[in-house]
Amino acid sequence: MMEENIAAIATPPGKGGVAIIRISGKSPLALAEKMFTPAGKTKVCDFEPYRMYPGQIDGGTFCDYGLCVYFKAPASYTGEDIVEFQCHGGESVARGILKQAFRLGARSAGRGEFTKRAFLNGKLSLASAEGVADMINGESEAEVKAGYLLYSEKLTEKVRALQSELKTLLAGIDVSVDYPEEDIEEQHIEELVIALRKLESELTELTASYGVGKKIKSGVTVAICGKPNTGKSSLLNKLLGYDKAIVSSVAGTTRDAVEGTLEIEGRKFNLYDTAGVRDSGDMIESIGIERAQSIIRSADVAVFVVDSSAKLDEEDARVLQMVQGKPLIKVVNKIDLTQDETLIDADVLTSAVTGEGIAKLMRLMYEKGFGSRAEDAAFLIEERHFNALSRAKDCLHKAIFACGCQPLDLIGIDVKEAWDALGEITGETATEAIIEEIFSKFCVGK
């Protein structure tokens, strides 16, 4: 099937300076000979790889003047021969040239099919392919960086090193099982337990980093909470830099959670301005308060806001009870009106009017959300990888428990299952269903 030439537009839809049409397969250069007339005396069949050639591109019913480049297998993205046309960036121009490629025998590429071919041709691991998707879909600088680390095989290198050690252990187990007369099983089991515990510890450390990686991918959820009329909505608007929440002096104005996204030092934060928590006879406000309570309890970080002119009461205590045990930032707001620092043991004093304390609040949100391990954990951002690593760790734990009370061949089954689980990350043991699901998340043209 990979002998077919596949084609797609590799640039986003819409008008632009340049559009790229990508063709990959067994004979894209032969197709280019029918579509491209180089300027001067050069012939397409004489193209040097990795050089841009100017000339006329045939769009069937029209022509465009652009560029053509040839990438020779296996030193190409897909591992196959690739031809790319760079034409003017009008949608009709790009679509017309793509249709001409179809008329000359290429077929339309599916979602992620270029990258899938790269994986199938051994140009990158399955985890690396997922890194490509994360870079394309990244909504923050940190997610793009994490995607690049994944793409550059950082996780794959660690996993393959673990697999290599497991393979060595499996070879030793096979020897002990095949030659029982050598009476080496007892000594081998002692050495095996030490090795398995070491690998289990490495997997534990790796899986522990997923908490930070997940926040990099999904963002840190921050609940701005407190009782009504403490300036939570004004604080949200000031953090976002625009008016997202309705601001009013009337207590209970916010009836539902208002959400906004903020980037701090390249990392995404999902902010929720929650309804003020209090006892209310208003049915709509009560529903909003219930939702606020749910968001507060599930948030990664809570920003507890009090009015600088008010005294703490039972409603404040009720909110503090909800956030108990989670990272908390205590904010005294409206300090442009009055400052009573004895009101609360505040982490930061703020004013949504003057902007005082906002920069410090953002810094505290970052520290509470990430701490100091963000960079180290950046490449473990996919839930699929976390699940595979967790299953491998569980298999090793079972193997360690079985040592001394189970035959070596049964222990070997658990070790092999750990190897298989890790292979789902690199792609060595991934099922067709897993592969299809991963590449279905890609855009056409990549």
XYZ file of C-alpha atoms in Angstrom:
446
model
C 0.000 0.000 0.000
C 2.878 2.397 0.748
C 3.951 2.180 -2.894
C 1.008 4.465 -3.657
C 1.699 8.149 -4.047
C -0.307 10.119 -1.504
C -0.856 13.868 -1.711
C -2.255 16.627 0.503
C -2.005 20.319 1.200
C 0.461 20.654 4.088
C -0.366 24.259 5.033
C -3.481 25.488 6.903
C -6.604 26.433 4.906
C -7.065 30.079 4.057
C -5.198 32.782 2.169
C -1.482 33.216 2.722
C 1.812 34.022 1.072
C 2.716 30.390 0.326
C 0.920 27.040 0.220
C 2.664 23.650 0.189
C 1.416 20.542 -1.613
C 3.187 17.390 -0.407
C 3.424 14.121 -2.360
C 5.028 10.980 -0.903
C 5.346 7.418 -2.178
C 7.174 5.260 -4.655
C 7.323 7.677 -7.603
C 6.446 11.296 -6.747
C 9.293 12.538 -8.957
C 7.689 10.906 -12.010
C 4.459 12.683 -11.137
C 6.344 15.971 -10.740
C 7.734 15.581 -14.265
C 4.157 15.878 -15.554
C 3.289 18.847 -13.349
C 6.408 21.004 -13.161
C 8.442 22.805 -15.825
C 11.712 24.052 -14.305
C 13.066 27.423 -15.325
C 16.128 27.186 -17.591
C 17.471 23.930 -18.989
C 17.106 21.783 -15.872
C 14.923 18.691 -16.130
C 12.904 17.323 -13.237
C 14.527 13.923 -13.607
C 17.904 15.589 -12.968
C 16.820 17.332 -9.765
C 19.346 17.173 -6.939
C 17.676 16.227 -3.650
C 17.053 18.914 -1.021
C 17.407 21.845 -3.463
C 14.649 24.284 -4.404
C 13.956 24.717 -8.130
C 11.830 27.566 -9.529
C 9.435 26.943 -12.376
C 5.880 26.594 -13.630
C 3.411 24.396 -11.754
C 0.552 22.872 -13.768
C -2.801 23.146 -12.002
C -4.756 21.493 -14.841
C -6.866 24.466 -15.896
C -4.270 27.092 -14.859
C -0.568 27.505 -14.123
C 1.315 29.082 -11.222
C 4.951 30.050 -10.851
C 6.492 28.540 -7.756
C 9.099 26.161 -6.359
C 9.664 22.408 -6.300
C 11.896 20.385 -3.960
C 12.703 16.663 -3.972
C 13.528 14.671 -0.823
C 15.161 11.334 -1.650
C 14.416 8.180 0.369
C 15.367 7.162 2.971
C 16.619 10.608 4.070
C 13.144 12.143 4.081
C 10.391 12.687 6.643
C 8.391 9.621 5.613
C 11.369 7.488 4.614
C 9.985 7.517 1.047
C 10.636 9.813 -1.911
C 8.829 13.120 -1.376
C 8.115 16.021 -3.693
C 6.779 19.335 -2.423
C 5.400 22.190 -4.489
C 5.399 25.683 -3.010
C 2.792 27.794 -4.765
C 1.051 31.092 -4.085
C -1.159 30.801 -1.025
C -4.628 31.209 -2.452
C -7.000 28.372 -1.569
C -8.069 27.864 -5.187
C -4.442 27.714 -6.339
C -3.470 25.029 -3.795
C -6.643 22.982 -4.323
C -6.227 23.121 -8.109
C -2.646 21.838 -7.977
C -3.687 19.091 -5.524
C -6.525 18.010 -7.847
C -4.062 17.799 -10.726
C -1.891 15.470 -8.626
C -4.982 13.309 -8.046
C -5.760 13.264 -11.775
C -2.226 12.040 -12.459
C -2.580 9.081 -10.087
C -1.909 10.201 -6.528
C -4.577 9.557 -3.910
C -5.677 11.766 -1.071
C -3.652 11.272 2.111
C -5.555 10.361 5.251
C -5.172 12.061 8.623
C -1.573 11.807 9.765
C -0.694 9.419 6.953
C 2.656 11.053 6.185
C 3.715 10.667 9.826
C 2.236 7.166 9.974
C 4.403 6.185 7.013
C 7.395 7.675 8.835
C 6.583 5.427 11.825
C 6.035 2.315 9.699
C 9.297 2.983 7.833
C 11.224 3.228 11.111
C 11.915 6.960 10.902
C 10.458 7.660 14.341
C 8.884 5.828 17.276
C 5.197 5.898 18.134
C 5.896 8.204 21.096
C 7.841 10.530 18.808
C 4.870 10.651 16.416
C 2.649 11.661 19.331
C 5.141 14.419 20.079
C 4.570 15.775 16.565
C 0.812 15.919 17.237
C 1.400 17.644 20.579
C 3.534 20.302 18.899
C 0.892 20.937 16.242
C -1.977 21.051 18.751
C -0.065 22.769 21.557
C -1.908 25.722 23.091
C 0.996 26.982 25.178
C 4.730 27.385 24.817
C 5.286 24.687 27.445
C 3.151 22.160 25.565
C 5.083 22.853 22.362
C 8.363 22.332 24.247
C 7.049 19.122 25.797
C 5.905 17.897 22.394
C 9.358 18.575 20.984
C 11.020 16.615 23.799
C 8.696 13.716 23.015
C 9.355 14.075 19.280
C 13.117 14.101 19.880
C 12.807 10.620 21.460
C 13.548 11.617 25.086
C 10.903 9.259 26.471
C 11.644 6.593 23.866
C 15.325 6.543 24.857
C 14.421 5.932 28.508
C 11.863 3.256 27.654
C 14.186 1.407 25.267
C 16.906 1.386 27.915
C 14.434 -0.205 30.343
C 13.382 -2.725 27.691
C 17.008 -3.625 27.054
C 17.535 -4.415 30.740
C 14.344 -6.477 30.823
C 15.467 -8.418 27.763
C 18.748 -9.243 29.500
C 16.831 -10.493 32.543
C 14.556 -12.596 30.332
C 17.591 -14.181 28.670
C 18.980 -15.116 32.089
C 15.629 -16.590 33.139
C 15.507 -18.687 29.966
C 18.996 -20.061 30.660
C 18.067 -21.037 34.215
C 14.858 -22.708 33.026
C 16.573 -24.566 30.151
C 19.518 -25.815 32.235
C 18.132 -26.671 35.716
C 20.928 -29.206 36.313
C 23.411 -26.355 36.702
C 21.742 -25.508 40.059
C 22.084 -21.758 39.530
C 18.456 -20.826 40.184
C 18.839 -19.728 43.842
C 21.724 -17.356 43.132
C 19.986 -16.126 39.987
C 16.791 -15.293 41.904
C 18.719 -13.138 44.386
C 20.313 -11.195 41.521
C 16.982 -11.037 39.708
C 15.204 -9.461 42.694
C 17.869 -6.746 42.944
C 17.598 -5.974 39.233
C 13.792 -5.970 39.245
C 13.640 -3.638 42.249
C 15.994 -1.232 40.498
C 13.793 -1.193 37.388
C 10.647 -0.826 39.479
C 12.205 2.188 41.205
C 13.046 3.793 37.842
C 9.477 3.273 36.632
C 8.107 4.722 39.878
C 10.194 7.857 39.404
C 9.126 8.171 35.785
C 5.404 7.731 36.450
C 5.578 10.213 39.349
C 6.481 12.924 36.847
C 3.152 12.568 35.038
C 1.397 14.880 37.498
C 3.443 17.809 36.225
C 3.332 16.616 32.623
C -0.454 16.427 32.724
C -0.623 20.043 33.910
C 1.652 21.091 31.054
C -0.660 19.441 28.544
C -4.059 20.307 30.047
C -3.179 23.412 32.047
C -3.369 24.150 35.775
C -6.945 24.593 37.019
C -7.214 27.618 39.298
C -10.420 28.299 41.227
C -10.872 31.929 42.309
C -13.129 31.503 45.309
C -14.565 33.284 48.292
C -17.847 34.715 49.448
C -19.800 37.188 47.251
C -18.648 40.731 46.479
C -14.948 40.290 47.308
C -13.870 41.320 43.793
C -13.263 37.849 42.346
C -14.637 38.794 38.903
C -12.587 42.002 38.789
C -9.515 39.969 39.733
C -10.187 37.483 36.909
C -10.560 40.294 34.391
C -7.310 41.903 35.559
C -5.403 38.605 35.294
C -6.744 37.941 31.793
C -6.194 41.498 30.618
C -9.744 41.911 29.313
C -13.317 41.950 30.629
C -14.516 38.361 30.711
C -16.657 38.339 33.847
C -19.498 40.746 34.646
C -18.524 43.087 37.466
C -21.150 44.594 39.766
C -21.369 45.871 43.320
C -24.435 43.642 43.776
C -23.509 40.502 45.735
C -24.251 37.272 43.856
C -23.799 38.728 40.338
C -21.727 35.704 39.258
C -24.261 32.886 38.976
C -22.076 30.394 37.100
C -18.350 29.758 36.787
C -16.656 32.078 34.282
C -13.602 30.570 32.626
C -10.543 32.154 31.050
C -7.110 30.942 29.942
C -3.877 32.620 30.951
C -0.274 31.806 30.035
C 2.361 32.344 32.723
C 6.008 31.762 31.768
C 4.834 29.708 28.795
C 2.504 27.444 30.782
C -1.272 27.348 30.574
C -3.559 28.169 33.484
C -7.317 27.624 33.329
C -8.902 30.216 35.599
C -12.427 29.874 37.013
C -14.240 32.782 38.625
C -16.694 30.882 40.818
C -19.989 32.044 42.271
C -19.629 33.492 45.762
C -20.229 30.795 48.358
C -23.020 31.677 50.782
C -26.447 30.458 51.875
C -28.921 31.614 49.226
C -32.663 31.260 48.719
C -32.287 32.003 44.999
C -32.562 28.706 43.088
C -30.361 29.852 40.161
C -27.681 31.252 42.464
C -27.782 28.055 44.539
C -27.092 25.966 41.430
C -24.142 28.254 40.642
C -22.850 27.853 44.199
C -23.069 24.059 43.929
C -21.066 24.174 40.716
C -18.556 26.515 42.346
C -18.078 24.009 45.147
C -17.428 21.233 42.634
C -14.835 23.325 40.766
C -13.131 24.388 43.994
C -12.783 20.798 45.173
C -11.327 19.595 41.848
C -8.997 22.573 41.253
C -5.207 22.213 41.241
C -4.800 25.596 42.956
C -7.283 27.686 44.959
C -7.110 31.481 45.114
C -9.091 32.484 48.208
C -10.206 36.127 48.005
C -11.425 38.363 50.822
C -12.418 42.025 50.795
C -9.911 44.257 52.588
C -12.732 46.132 54.326
C -14.634 43.065 55.584
C -14.123 40.734 58.509
C -13.752 36.982 58.218
C -16.935 35.091 59.014
C -18.509 31.643 58.823
C -18.905 31.834 55.040
C -15.146 32.424 54.666
C -14.495 29.485 56.985
C -16.797 27.352 54.830
C -14.751 28.129 51.701
C -11.450 27.486 53.493
C -12.793 24.104 54.574
C -13.440 23.221 50.901
C -9.857 24.013 49.839
C -8.215 22.274 52.754
C -5.302 20.108 51.643
C -4.778 21.718 48.219
C -2.293 24.454 47.196
C -3.802 27.719 48.441
C -3.119 31.399 47.826
C -4.769 33.802 50.280
C -5.574 37.155 48.688
C -6.713 40.380 50.320
C -8.354 42.339 47.504
C -9.531 45.960 47.081
C -6.524 47.390 48.915
C -6.997 50.593 46.919
C -9.961 51.234 49.218
C -8.465 50.234 52.553
C -5.704 48.039 53.956
C -6.278 45.930 57.003
C -3.392 43.463 57.025
C -4.646 41.969 60.274
C -7.715 40.682 58.427
C -6.016 37.508 57.211
C -2.578 35.977 57.007
C -2.405 37.082 53.364
C -0.006 35.732 50.717
C -0.608 38.767 48.530
C -2.447 42.096 48.673
C -4.155 43.055 45.407
C -6.146 45.743 43.678
C -7.984 44.974 40.450
C -8.260 48.755 39.932
C -4.581 49.742 40.223
C -3.064 46.358 39.333
C -1.090 46.204 42.562
C -0.120 42.673 43.558
C -1.257 41.088 40.267
C 2.276 40.180 39.131
C 3.001 38.605 42.518
C -0.279 36.670 42.381
C 0.656 35.258 38.971
C 4.072 34.235 40.282
C 2.475 32.471 43.245
C 0.039 30.678 40.924
C 2.985 29.375 38.909
C 4.869 28.221 42.001
C 1.820 26.506 43.495
C 0.963 24.884 40.156
C 4.354 23.557 39.132
C 6.999 23.841 41.820
C 10.461 23.040 40.442
C 10.010 19.804 38.437
C 8.301 21.166 35.328
C 11.245 20.819 32.958
C 12.287 17.356 34.165
C 8.785 15.964 33.667
C 8.026 17.722 30.412
C 8.229 14.677 28.143
C 5.716 12.501 30.054
C 2.509 14.293 29.080
C 0.371 11.561 27.476
C -2.072 9.526 29.572
C -1.451 6.534 27.275
C 2.240 6.546 28.183
C 1.464 6.895 31.890
C -0.906 3.906 31.758
C 1.635 1.756 29.899
C 4.397 2.631 32.382
C 2.059 1.942 35.324
C 1.160 -1.491 33.928
C 4.847 -2.293 33.427
C 5.560 -1.295 37.026
C 2.702 -3.481 38.292
C 4.070 -6.445 36.332
C 7.509 -5.980 37.867
C 5.968 -5.725 41.328
C 4.216 -9.060 40.750
C 7.463 -10.600 39.492
C 9.342 -9.443 42.618
C 6.619 -10.834 44.887
C 6.737 -14.145 43.000
C 10.504 -14.570 43.367
C 11.245 -17.349 45.804
C 7.744 -18.815 45.779
C 7.056 -19.297 42.052
C 8.996 -21.107 39.309
C 11.256 -18.943 37.165
C 9.227 -19.568 34.021
C 6.146 -18.012 35.683
C 8.223 -15.048 36.873
C 9.412 -14.692 33.297
C 5.806 -14.230 32.148
C 5.422 -11.137 34.362
C 8.752 -9.735 33.145
C 7.726 -10.295 29.522
C 4.392 -8.532 30.140
C 6.327 -5.544 31.514
C 8.434 -5.500 28.327
C 5.269 -5.676 26.200
C 3.671 -2.781 28.099
C 6.721 -0.597 27.451
C 6.633 -1.657 23.793
C 3.263 0.051 23.456
C 5.080 3.372 23.947
C 7.777 2.779 21.340
C 5.329 1.044 19.006
C 6.929 -2.421 19.077
C 3.851 -4.047 20.639
C 1.184 -1.432 19.883
C -1.971 -2.850 18.328
C -3.367 -1.596 15.041
C -6.250 -0.021 16.966
C -3.819 2.030 19.095
C -1.873 3.126 16.020
C -5.016 4.145 14.147
C -6.331 6.102 17.132
C -3.081 8.033 17.491
C -2.832 9.051 13.834
C -6.540 9.923 13.633
C -5.713 12.920 15.866
C -3.459 14.410 13.194
C -4.464 16.868 10.516
C -4.412 15.898 6.827
C -1.050 16.861 5.352
C 1.155 15.850 8.292
